[in-house]
GROMACS .gro file of C-alpha atoms in nm:
model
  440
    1UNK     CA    1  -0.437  10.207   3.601
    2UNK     CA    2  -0.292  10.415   3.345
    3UNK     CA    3  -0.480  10.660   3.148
    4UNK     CA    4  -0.578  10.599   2.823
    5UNK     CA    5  -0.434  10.804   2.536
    6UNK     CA    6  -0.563  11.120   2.352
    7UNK     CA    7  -0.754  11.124   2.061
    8UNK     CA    8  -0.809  11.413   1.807
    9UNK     CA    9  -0.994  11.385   1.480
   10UNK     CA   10  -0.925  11.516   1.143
   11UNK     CA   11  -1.266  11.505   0.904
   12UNK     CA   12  -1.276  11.555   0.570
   13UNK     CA   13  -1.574  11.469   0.278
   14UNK     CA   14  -1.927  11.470   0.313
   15UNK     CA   15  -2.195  11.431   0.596
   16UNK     CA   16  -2.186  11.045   0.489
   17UNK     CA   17  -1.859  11.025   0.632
   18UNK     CA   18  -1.891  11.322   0.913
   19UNK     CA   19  -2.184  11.021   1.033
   20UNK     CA   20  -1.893  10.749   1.062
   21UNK     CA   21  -1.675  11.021   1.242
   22UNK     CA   22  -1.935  11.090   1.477
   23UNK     CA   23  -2.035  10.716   1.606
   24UNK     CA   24  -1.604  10.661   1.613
   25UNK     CA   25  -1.646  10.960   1.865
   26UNK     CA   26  -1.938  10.810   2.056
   27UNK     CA   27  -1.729  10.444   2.013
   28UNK     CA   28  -1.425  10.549   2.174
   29UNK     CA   29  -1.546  10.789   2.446
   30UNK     CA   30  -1.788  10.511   2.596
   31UNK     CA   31  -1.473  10.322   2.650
   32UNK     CA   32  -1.313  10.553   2.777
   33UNK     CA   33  -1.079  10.742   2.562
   34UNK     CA   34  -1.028  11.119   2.571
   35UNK     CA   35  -1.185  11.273   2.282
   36UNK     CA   36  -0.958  11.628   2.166
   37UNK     CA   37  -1.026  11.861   1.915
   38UNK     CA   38  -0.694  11.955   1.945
   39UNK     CA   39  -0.446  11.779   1.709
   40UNK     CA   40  -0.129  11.930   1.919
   41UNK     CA   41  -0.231  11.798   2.240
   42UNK     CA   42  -0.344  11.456   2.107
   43UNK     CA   43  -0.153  11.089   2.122
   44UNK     CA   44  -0.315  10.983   1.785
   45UNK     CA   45  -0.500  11.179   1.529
   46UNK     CA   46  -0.746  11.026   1.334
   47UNK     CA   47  -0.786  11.113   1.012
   48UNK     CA   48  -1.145  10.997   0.803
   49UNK     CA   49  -1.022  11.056   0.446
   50UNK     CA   50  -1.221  11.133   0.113
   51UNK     CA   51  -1.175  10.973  -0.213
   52UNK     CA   52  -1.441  11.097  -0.406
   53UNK     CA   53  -1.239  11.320  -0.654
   54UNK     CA   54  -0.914  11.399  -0.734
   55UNK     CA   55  -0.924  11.747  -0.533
   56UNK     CA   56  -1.059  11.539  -0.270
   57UNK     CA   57  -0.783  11.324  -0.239
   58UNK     CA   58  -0.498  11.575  -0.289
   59UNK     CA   59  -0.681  11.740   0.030
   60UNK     CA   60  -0.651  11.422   0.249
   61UNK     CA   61  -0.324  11.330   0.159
   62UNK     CA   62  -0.224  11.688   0.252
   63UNK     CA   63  -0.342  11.663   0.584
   64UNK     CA   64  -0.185  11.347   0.633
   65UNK     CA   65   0.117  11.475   0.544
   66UNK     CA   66   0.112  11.765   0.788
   67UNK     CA   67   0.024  11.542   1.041
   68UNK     CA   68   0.351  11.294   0.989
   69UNK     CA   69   0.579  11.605   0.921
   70UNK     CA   70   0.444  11.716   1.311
   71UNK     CA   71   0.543  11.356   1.414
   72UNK     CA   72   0.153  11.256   1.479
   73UNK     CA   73   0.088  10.877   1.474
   74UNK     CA   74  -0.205  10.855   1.237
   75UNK     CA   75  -0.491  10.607   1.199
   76UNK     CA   76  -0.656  10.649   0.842
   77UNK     CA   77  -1.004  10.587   0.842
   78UNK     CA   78  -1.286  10.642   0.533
   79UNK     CA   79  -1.276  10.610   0.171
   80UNK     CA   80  -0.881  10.685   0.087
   81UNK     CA   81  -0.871  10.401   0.331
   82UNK     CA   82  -1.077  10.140   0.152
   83UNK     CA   83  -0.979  10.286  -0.200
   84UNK     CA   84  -0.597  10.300  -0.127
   85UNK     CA   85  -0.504  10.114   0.155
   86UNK     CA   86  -0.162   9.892   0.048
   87UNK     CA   87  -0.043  10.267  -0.091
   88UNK     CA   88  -0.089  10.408   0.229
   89UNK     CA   89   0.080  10.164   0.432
   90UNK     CA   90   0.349  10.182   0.210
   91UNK     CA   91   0.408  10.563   0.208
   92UNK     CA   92   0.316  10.660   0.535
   93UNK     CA   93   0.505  10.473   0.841
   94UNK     CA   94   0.343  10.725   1.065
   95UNK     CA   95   0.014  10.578   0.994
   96UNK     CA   96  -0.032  10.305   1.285
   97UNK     CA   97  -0.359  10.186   1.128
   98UNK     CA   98  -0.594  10.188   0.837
   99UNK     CA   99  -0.922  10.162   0.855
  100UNK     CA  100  -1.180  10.077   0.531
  101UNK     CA  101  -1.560  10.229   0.568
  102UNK     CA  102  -1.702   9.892   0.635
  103UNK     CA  103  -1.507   9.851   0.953
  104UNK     CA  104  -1.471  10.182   1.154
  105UNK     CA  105  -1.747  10.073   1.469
  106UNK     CA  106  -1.410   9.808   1.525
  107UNK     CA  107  -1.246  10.151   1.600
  108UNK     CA  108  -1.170  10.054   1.994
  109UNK     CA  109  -1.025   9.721   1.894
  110UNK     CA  110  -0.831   9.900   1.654
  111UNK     CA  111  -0.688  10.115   1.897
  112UNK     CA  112  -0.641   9.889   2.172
  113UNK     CA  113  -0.431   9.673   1.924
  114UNK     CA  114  -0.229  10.002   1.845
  115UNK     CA  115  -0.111  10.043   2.188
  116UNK     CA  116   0.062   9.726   2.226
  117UNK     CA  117   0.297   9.845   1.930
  118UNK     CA  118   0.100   9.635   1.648
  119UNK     CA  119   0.037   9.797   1.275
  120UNK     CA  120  -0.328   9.721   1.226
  121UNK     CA  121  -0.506   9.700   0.867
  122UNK     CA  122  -0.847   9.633   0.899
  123UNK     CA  123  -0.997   9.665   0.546
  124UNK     CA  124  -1.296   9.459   0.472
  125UNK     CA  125  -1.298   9.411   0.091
  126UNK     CA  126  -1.696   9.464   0.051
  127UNK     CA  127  -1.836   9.637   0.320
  128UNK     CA  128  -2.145   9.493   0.474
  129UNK     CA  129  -2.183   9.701   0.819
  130UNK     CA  130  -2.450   9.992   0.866
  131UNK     CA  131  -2.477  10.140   1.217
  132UNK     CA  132  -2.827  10.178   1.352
  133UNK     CA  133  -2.977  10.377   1.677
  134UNK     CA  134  -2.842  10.191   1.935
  135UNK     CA  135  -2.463  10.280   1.819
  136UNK     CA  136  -2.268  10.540   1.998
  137UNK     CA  137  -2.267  10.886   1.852
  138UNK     CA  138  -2.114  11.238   1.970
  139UNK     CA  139  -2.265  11.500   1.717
  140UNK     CA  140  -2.065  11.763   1.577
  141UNK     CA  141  -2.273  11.970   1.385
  142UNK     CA  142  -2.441  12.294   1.488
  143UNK     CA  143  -2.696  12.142   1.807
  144UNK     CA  144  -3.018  12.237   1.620
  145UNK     CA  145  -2.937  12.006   1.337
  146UNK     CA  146  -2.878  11.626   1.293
  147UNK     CA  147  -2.758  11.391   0.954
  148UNK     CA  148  -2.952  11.067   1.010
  149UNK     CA  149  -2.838  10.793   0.731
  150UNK     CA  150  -3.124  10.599   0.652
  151UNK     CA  151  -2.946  10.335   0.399
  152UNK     CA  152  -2.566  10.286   0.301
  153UNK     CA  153  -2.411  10.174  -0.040
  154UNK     CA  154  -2.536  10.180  -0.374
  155UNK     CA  155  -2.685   9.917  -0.633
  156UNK     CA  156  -2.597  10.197  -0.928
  157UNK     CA  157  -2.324  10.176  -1.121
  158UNK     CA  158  -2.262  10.520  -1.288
  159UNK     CA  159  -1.965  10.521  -1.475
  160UNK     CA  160  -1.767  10.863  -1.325
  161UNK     CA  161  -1.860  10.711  -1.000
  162UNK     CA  162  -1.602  10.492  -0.742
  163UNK     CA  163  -1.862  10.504  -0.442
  164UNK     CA  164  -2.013  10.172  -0.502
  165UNK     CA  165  -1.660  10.010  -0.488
  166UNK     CA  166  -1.566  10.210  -0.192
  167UNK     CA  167  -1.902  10.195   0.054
  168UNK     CA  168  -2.069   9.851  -0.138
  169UNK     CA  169  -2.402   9.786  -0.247
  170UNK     CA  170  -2.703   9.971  -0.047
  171UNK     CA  171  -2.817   9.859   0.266
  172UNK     CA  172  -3.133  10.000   0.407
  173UNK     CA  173  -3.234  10.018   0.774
  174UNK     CA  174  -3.584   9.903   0.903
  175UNK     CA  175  -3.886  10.223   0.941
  176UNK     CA  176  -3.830  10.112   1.280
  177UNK     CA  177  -3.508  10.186   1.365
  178UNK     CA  178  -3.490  10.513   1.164
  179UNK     CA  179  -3.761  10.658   1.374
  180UNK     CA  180  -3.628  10.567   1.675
  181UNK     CA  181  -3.314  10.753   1.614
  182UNK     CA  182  -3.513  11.053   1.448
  183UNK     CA  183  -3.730  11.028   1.848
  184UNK     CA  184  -3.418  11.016   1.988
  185UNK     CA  185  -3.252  11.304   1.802
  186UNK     CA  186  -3.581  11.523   1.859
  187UNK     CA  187  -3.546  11.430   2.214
  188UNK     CA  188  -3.196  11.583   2.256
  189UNK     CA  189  -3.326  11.952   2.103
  190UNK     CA  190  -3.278  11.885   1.772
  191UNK     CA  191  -3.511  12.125   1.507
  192UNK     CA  192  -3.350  11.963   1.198
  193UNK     CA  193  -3.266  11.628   1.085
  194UNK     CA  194  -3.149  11.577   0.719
  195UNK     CA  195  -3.227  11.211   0.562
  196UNK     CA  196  -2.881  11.124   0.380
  197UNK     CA  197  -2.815  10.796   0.224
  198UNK     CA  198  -2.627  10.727  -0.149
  199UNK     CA  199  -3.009  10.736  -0.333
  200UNK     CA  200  -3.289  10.836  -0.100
  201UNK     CA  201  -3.544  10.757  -0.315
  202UNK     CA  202  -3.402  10.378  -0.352
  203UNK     CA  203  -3.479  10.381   0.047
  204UNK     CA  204  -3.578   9.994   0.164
  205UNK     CA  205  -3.567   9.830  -0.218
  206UNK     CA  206  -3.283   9.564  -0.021
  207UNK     CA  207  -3.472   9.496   0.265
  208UNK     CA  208  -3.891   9.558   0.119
  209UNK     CA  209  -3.833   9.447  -0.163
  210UNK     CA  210  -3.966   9.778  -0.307
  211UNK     CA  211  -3.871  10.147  -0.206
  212UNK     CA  212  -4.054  10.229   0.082
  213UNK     CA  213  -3.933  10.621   0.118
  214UNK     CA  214  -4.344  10.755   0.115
  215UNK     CA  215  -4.398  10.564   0.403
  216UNK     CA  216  -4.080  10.666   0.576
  217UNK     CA  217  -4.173  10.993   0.507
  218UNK     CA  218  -4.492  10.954   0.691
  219UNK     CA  219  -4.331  10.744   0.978
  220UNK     CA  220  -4.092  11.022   1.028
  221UNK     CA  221  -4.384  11.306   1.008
  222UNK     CA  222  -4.486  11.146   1.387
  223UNK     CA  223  -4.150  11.241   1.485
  224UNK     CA  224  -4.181  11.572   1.695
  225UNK     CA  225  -3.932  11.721   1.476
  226UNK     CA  226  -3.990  12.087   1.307
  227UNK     CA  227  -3.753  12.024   0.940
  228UNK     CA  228  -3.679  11.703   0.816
  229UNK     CA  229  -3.502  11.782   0.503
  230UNK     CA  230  -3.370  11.480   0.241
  231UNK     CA  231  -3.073  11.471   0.046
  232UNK     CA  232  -3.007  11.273  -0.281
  233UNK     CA  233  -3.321  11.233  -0.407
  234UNK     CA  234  -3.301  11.034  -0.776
  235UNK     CA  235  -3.580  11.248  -0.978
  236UNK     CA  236  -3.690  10.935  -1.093
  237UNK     CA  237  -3.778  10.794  -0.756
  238UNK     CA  238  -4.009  11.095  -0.685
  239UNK     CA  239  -4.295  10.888  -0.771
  240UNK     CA  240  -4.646  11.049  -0.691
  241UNK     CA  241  -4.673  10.841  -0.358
  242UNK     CA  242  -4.320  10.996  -0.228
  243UNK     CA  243  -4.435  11.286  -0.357
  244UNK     CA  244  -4.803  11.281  -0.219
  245UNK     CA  245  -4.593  11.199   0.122
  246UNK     CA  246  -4.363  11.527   0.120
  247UNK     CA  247  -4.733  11.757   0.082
  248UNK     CA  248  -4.853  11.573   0.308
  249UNK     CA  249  -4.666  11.550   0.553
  250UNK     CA  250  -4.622  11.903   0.777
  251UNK     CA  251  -4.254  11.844   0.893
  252UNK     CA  252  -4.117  11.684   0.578
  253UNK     CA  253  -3.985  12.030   0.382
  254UNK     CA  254  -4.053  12.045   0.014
  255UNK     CA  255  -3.652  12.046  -0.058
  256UNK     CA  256  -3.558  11.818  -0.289
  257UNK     CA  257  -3.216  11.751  -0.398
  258UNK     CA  258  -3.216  11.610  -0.752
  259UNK     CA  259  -2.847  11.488  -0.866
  260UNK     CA  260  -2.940  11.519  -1.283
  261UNK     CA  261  -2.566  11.527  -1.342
  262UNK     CA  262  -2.626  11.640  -1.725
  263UNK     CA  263  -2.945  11.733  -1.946
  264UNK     CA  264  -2.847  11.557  -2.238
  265UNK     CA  265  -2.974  11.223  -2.333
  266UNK     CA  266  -2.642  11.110  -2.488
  267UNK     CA  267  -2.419  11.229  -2.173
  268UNK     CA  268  -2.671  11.076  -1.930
  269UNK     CA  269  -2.615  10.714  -2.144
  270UNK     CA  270  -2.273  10.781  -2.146
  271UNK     CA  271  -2.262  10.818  -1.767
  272UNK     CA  272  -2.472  10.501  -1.717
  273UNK     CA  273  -2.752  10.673  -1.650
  274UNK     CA  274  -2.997  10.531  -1.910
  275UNK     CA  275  -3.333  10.582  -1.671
  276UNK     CA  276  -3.284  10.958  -1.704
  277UNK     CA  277  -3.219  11.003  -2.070
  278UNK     CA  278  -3.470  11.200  -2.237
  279UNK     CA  279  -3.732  11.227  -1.958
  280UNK     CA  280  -3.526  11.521  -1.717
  281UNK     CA  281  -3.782  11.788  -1.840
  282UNK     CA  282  -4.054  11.631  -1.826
  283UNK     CA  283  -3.980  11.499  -1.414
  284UNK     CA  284  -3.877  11.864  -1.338
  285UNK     CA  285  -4.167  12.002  -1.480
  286UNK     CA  286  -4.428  11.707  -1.287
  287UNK     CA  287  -4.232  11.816  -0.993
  288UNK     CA  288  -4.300  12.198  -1.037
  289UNK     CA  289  -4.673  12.100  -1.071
  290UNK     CA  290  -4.715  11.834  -0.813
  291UNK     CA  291  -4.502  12.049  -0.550
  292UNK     CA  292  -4.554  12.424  -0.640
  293UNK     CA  293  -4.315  12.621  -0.424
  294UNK     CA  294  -4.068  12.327  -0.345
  295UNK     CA  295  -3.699  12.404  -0.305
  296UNK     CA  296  -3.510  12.303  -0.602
  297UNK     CA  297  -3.137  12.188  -0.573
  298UNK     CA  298  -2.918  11.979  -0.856
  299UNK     CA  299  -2.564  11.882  -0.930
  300UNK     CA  300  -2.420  11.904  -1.290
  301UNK     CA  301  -2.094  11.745  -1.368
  302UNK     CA  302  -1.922  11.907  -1.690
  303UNK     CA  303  -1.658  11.761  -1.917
  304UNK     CA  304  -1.757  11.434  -1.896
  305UNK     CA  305  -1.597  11.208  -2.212
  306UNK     CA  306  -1.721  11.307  -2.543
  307UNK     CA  307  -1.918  11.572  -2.400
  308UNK     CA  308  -1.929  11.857  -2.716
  309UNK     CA  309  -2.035  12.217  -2.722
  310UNK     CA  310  -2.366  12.135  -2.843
  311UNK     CA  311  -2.432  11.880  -2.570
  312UNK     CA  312  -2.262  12.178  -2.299
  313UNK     CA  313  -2.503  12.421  -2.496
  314UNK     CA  314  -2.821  12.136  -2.434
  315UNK     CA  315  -2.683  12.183  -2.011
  316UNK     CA  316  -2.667  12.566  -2.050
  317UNK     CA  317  -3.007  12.619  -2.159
  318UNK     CA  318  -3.171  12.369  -1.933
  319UNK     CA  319  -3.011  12.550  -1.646
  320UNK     CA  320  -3.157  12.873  -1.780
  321UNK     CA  321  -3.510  12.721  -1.840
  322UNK     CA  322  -3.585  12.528  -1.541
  323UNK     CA  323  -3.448  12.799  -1.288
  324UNK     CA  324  -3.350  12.564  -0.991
  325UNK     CA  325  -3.300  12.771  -0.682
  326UNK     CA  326  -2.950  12.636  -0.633
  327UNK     CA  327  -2.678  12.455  -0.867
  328UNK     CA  328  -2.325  12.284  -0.782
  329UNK     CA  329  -2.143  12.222  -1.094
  330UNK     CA  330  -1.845  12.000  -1.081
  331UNK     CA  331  -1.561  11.937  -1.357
  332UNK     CA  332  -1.521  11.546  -1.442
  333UNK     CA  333  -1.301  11.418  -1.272
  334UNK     CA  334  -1.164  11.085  -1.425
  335UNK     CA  335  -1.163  10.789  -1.134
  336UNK     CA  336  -0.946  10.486  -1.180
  337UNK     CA  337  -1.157  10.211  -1.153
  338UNK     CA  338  -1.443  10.342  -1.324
  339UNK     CA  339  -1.542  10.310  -1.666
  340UNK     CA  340  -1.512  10.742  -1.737
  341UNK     CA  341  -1.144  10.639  -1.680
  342UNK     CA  342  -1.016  10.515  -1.968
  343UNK     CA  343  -1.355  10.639  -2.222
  344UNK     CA  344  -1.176  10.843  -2.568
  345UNK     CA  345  -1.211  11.204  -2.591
  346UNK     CA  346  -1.141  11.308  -2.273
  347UNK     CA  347  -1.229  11.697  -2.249
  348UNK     CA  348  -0.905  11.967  -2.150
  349UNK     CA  349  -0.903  12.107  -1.831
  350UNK     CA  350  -0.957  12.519  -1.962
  351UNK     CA  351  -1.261  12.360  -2.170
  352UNK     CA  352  -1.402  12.199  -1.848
  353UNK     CA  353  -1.342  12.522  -1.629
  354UNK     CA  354  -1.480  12.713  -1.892
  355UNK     CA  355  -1.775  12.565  -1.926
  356UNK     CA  356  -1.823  12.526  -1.550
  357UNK     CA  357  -1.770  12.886  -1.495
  358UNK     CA  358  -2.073  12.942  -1.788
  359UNK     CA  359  -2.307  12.722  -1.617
  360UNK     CA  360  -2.239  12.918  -1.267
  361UNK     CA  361  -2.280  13.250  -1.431
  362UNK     CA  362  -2.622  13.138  -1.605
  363UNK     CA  363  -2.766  13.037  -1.284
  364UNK     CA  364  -2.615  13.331  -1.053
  365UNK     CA  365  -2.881  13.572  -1.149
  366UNK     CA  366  -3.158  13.305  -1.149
  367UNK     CA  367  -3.050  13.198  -0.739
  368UNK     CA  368  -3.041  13.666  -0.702
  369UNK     CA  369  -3.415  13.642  -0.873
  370UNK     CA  370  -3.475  13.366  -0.616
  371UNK     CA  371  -3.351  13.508  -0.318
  372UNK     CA  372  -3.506  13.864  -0.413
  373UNK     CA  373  -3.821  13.704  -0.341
  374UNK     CA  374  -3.798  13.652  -0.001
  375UNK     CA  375  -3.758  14.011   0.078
  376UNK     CA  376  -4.011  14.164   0.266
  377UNK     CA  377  -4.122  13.812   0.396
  378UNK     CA  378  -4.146  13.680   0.781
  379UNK     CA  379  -3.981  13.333   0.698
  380UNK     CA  380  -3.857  13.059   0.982
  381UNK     CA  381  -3.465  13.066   1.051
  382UNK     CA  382  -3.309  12.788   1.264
  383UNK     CA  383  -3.038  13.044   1.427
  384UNK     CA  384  -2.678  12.838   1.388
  385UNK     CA  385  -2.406  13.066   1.506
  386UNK     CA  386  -2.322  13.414   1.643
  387UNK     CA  387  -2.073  13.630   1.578
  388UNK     CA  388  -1.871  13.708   1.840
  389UNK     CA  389  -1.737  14.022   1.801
  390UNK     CA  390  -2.066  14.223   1.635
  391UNK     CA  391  -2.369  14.017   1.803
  392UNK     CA  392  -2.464  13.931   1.439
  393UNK     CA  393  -2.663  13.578   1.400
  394UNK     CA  394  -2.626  13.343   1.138
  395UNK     CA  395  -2.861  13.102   1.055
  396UNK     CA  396  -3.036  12.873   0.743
  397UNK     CA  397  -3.423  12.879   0.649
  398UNK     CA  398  -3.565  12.635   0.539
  399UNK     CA  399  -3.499  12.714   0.148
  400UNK     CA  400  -3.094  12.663   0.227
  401UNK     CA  401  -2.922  12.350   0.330
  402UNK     CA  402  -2.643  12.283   0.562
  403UNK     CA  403  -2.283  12.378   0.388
  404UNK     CA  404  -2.395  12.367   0.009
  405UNK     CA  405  -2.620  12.595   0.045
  406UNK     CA  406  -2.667  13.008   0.176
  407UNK     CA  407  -2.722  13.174   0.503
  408UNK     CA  408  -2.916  13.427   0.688
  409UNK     CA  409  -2.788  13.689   0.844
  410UNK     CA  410  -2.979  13.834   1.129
  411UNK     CA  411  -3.012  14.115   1.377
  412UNK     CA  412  -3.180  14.043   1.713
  413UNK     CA  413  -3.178  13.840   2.000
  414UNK     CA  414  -3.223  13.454   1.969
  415UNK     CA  415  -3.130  13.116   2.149
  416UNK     CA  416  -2.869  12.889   1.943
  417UNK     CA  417  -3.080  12.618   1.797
  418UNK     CA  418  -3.387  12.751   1.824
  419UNK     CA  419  -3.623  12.876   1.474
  420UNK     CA  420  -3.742  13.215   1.547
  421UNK     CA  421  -3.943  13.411   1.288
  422UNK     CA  422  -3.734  13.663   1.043
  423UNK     CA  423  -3.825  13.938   0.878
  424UNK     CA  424  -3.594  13.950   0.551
  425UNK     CA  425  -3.466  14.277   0.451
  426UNK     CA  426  -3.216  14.194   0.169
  427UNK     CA  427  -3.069  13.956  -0.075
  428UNK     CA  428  -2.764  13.875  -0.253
  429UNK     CA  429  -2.710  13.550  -0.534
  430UNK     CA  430  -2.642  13.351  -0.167
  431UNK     CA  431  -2.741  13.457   0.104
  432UNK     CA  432  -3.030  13.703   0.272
  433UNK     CA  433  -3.038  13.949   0.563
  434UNK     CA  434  -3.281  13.992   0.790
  435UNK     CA  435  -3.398  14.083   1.163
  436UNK     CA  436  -3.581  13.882   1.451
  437UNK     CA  437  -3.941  13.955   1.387
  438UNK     CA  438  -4.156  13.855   1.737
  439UNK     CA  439  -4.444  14.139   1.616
  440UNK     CA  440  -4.723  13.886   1.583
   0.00000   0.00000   0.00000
């Protein structure tokens, strides 16, 4: 019988996509497939694209490029797939397939269709699928921590945004199922599991009828599971029972991840974001009251259409005021297909950077202030890595999120994956320094 080919995976975009890389892994493995990090050594190299920005993009097609220059027969999988697919096919005969992000658990069919010699394109034009706990999964983050999607899609329509077209309208899983795979996660040693979906806080509106993220929460507080962290929480969603859920609830870390996007009422319209307009203060300040001591994380994009320096001035100073303990600030970045696309007054590039760069340097000294405070504390650190060459550990409390957020650095002795108590010495804007603490 002959041996089935090689396979080596390229991933690029966010932890929503590194989850469909990860069940393609499990997918093909179980049927037998050799699994290779190594792109050199591999028959086919597949590649799960991003298409959420322009920078985005230019990154995928980059790597697919490399890969055809090196002669790699190339399956393209994700959301350059589903946005772009006739394009790619056109410009890349070393792709053998494409892939949309409705379709990827038809991965081994895709591949057994490849090795006859066919072309496959298997784009479905709305995707429908959501895998659940009983599909196949190889993780590949750090083995202390775990992304577990609780819903896919999203019923918003925010004009700078192409996600809806590219991943279709949400789709919750059951309470049910989510625990199961948060049991079965624990199970395997994991300390950390991080609740992604498009809009957390819209959890089970499809399927309930009404969001049912506060009793998730408590569902998932069962779970013998030290951090359960969530991502994209919509401030407006935070409603007292979600947030009566996250105090309540010992496991369930008060980290919330609040998307604003802009402070201004005007921008927020503009963006399609009417629910927010006007009312951003007065949800960050409930929060601050209702949660004293919670983690604070947003995302502001800048330059959107017809944004002027007095609305950019209305951003600065609500960075300034409400102090979050981390900000990502992104330049527009103008999506065909959405309305931002073709809106008037489009802002210049410098003007963008510039006032990108201002919003950064407001909130650096607010994340040092932050950070600062920690020293002199015994805090928990889930230990991730160790450097080789000096002994030095690297690891994340539970104030800093996987990848967007800082680091600790630690002296001492410690098991990968475990959390071990750390005594923080010093701080910089991102990241803290500290030593294994085990005086109790």
């Amino acid at each position: 019988m002959a041996t089935k080919p090689t396979i080596a995976f390229s991933h690029l975009g966010c932890e929503k996509n590194r989850i469909d890389t990860e069940h393609m892994i499990g997918l093909l493995a179980q049927a037998g497939y050799q699994v290779d990090s190594n792109e050199e050594l591999a028959d086919y190299v597949v590649v799960n694209t991003c298409s959420f920005i322009q920078a985005a993009r230019e990154e995928s097609v980059r790597t697919l490029v490399e890969l055809a220059e090196a002669n790699k027969k190339v399956v393209i999988t994700g959301c350059m797939a589903q946005h772009f697919q006739q394009e790619l096919l056109d410009e890349l005969p070393e792709a053998v397939a494409i892939v949309g992000t409705g379709d990827y658990h038809k991965i081994v069919d895709v591949m057994q269709q490849v090795e006859k010699g066919d072309r496959v394109s298997l784009v479905s034009s709305e995707p429908t699928y959501i895998a659940d706990e009983t599909t196949p999964r190889y993780r590949t983050t750090s083995e202390g921590v775990a992304y577990l999607r609780i819903a896919e899609g999203c019923d918003y329509r925010c004009a700078f945004c192409i996600i809806p077209h590219l991943r279709g309208n949400q789709r919750s899983r059951t309470i049910e199922s989510i625990v199961a795979e948060a049991k079965q996660l624990a199970s395997e040693g994991v300390k950390e599991i991080i609740l992604i979906s498009q809009i957390t806080t819209n959890y089970g509106k499809d399927i309930y009828g009404e969001p049912k993220l506060a009793e998730l929460l408590r569902a998932l507080g069962e779970v013998d599971v030290p951090w359960i962290r969530m991502h994209y929480a919509y401030p407006t969603g935070l409603t007292p029972q979600v947030v009566a859920a996250i105090r309540e609830t010992p496991n369930v870390l008060p980290y919330l991840d609040l998307p604003l996007q802009h402070s201004h009422p005007e921008i927020l319209r503009a963006m399609n974001r009417p629910f927010q307009a006007g009312i951003n203060d007065a949800i960050v300040d409930r929060l601050k009251a209702a949660l004293p001591g919670a983690v604070m994380r947003t995302t502001f994009i800048v330059g959107f259409p017809g944004e002027t320096d007095e609305h950019a001035a209305h951003l600065l100073e609500f960075v300034k005021r409400h102090e979050f303990d981390h900000v990502g600030v992104f330049v527009f970045s103008p999506e065909e297909g959405t309305p931002a696309f073709s809106l008037p007054q489009q802002i210049p590039a410098e003007i963008m950077e510039m006032r990108r760069n201002a919003v950064m340097a407001a909130q650096q000294p607010i994340s040092l202030k932050k950070n600062q405070e920690s020293v002199g504390q015994v805090v928990d650190v889930l230990i991730e890595q160790e450097q080789p060459e000096t002994g030095e550990l690297i690891g994340r409390s539970a104030r800093f999120s996987p990848e967007v957020d800082g680091l600790v650095y630690v002296t001492g002795e410690a098991r990968l994956g475990s959390i071990v108590p750390v005594k923080i010495t010093g701080a910089d804007v991102y990241d803290l320094y500290g030593q294994v603490d085990f005086r109790l």
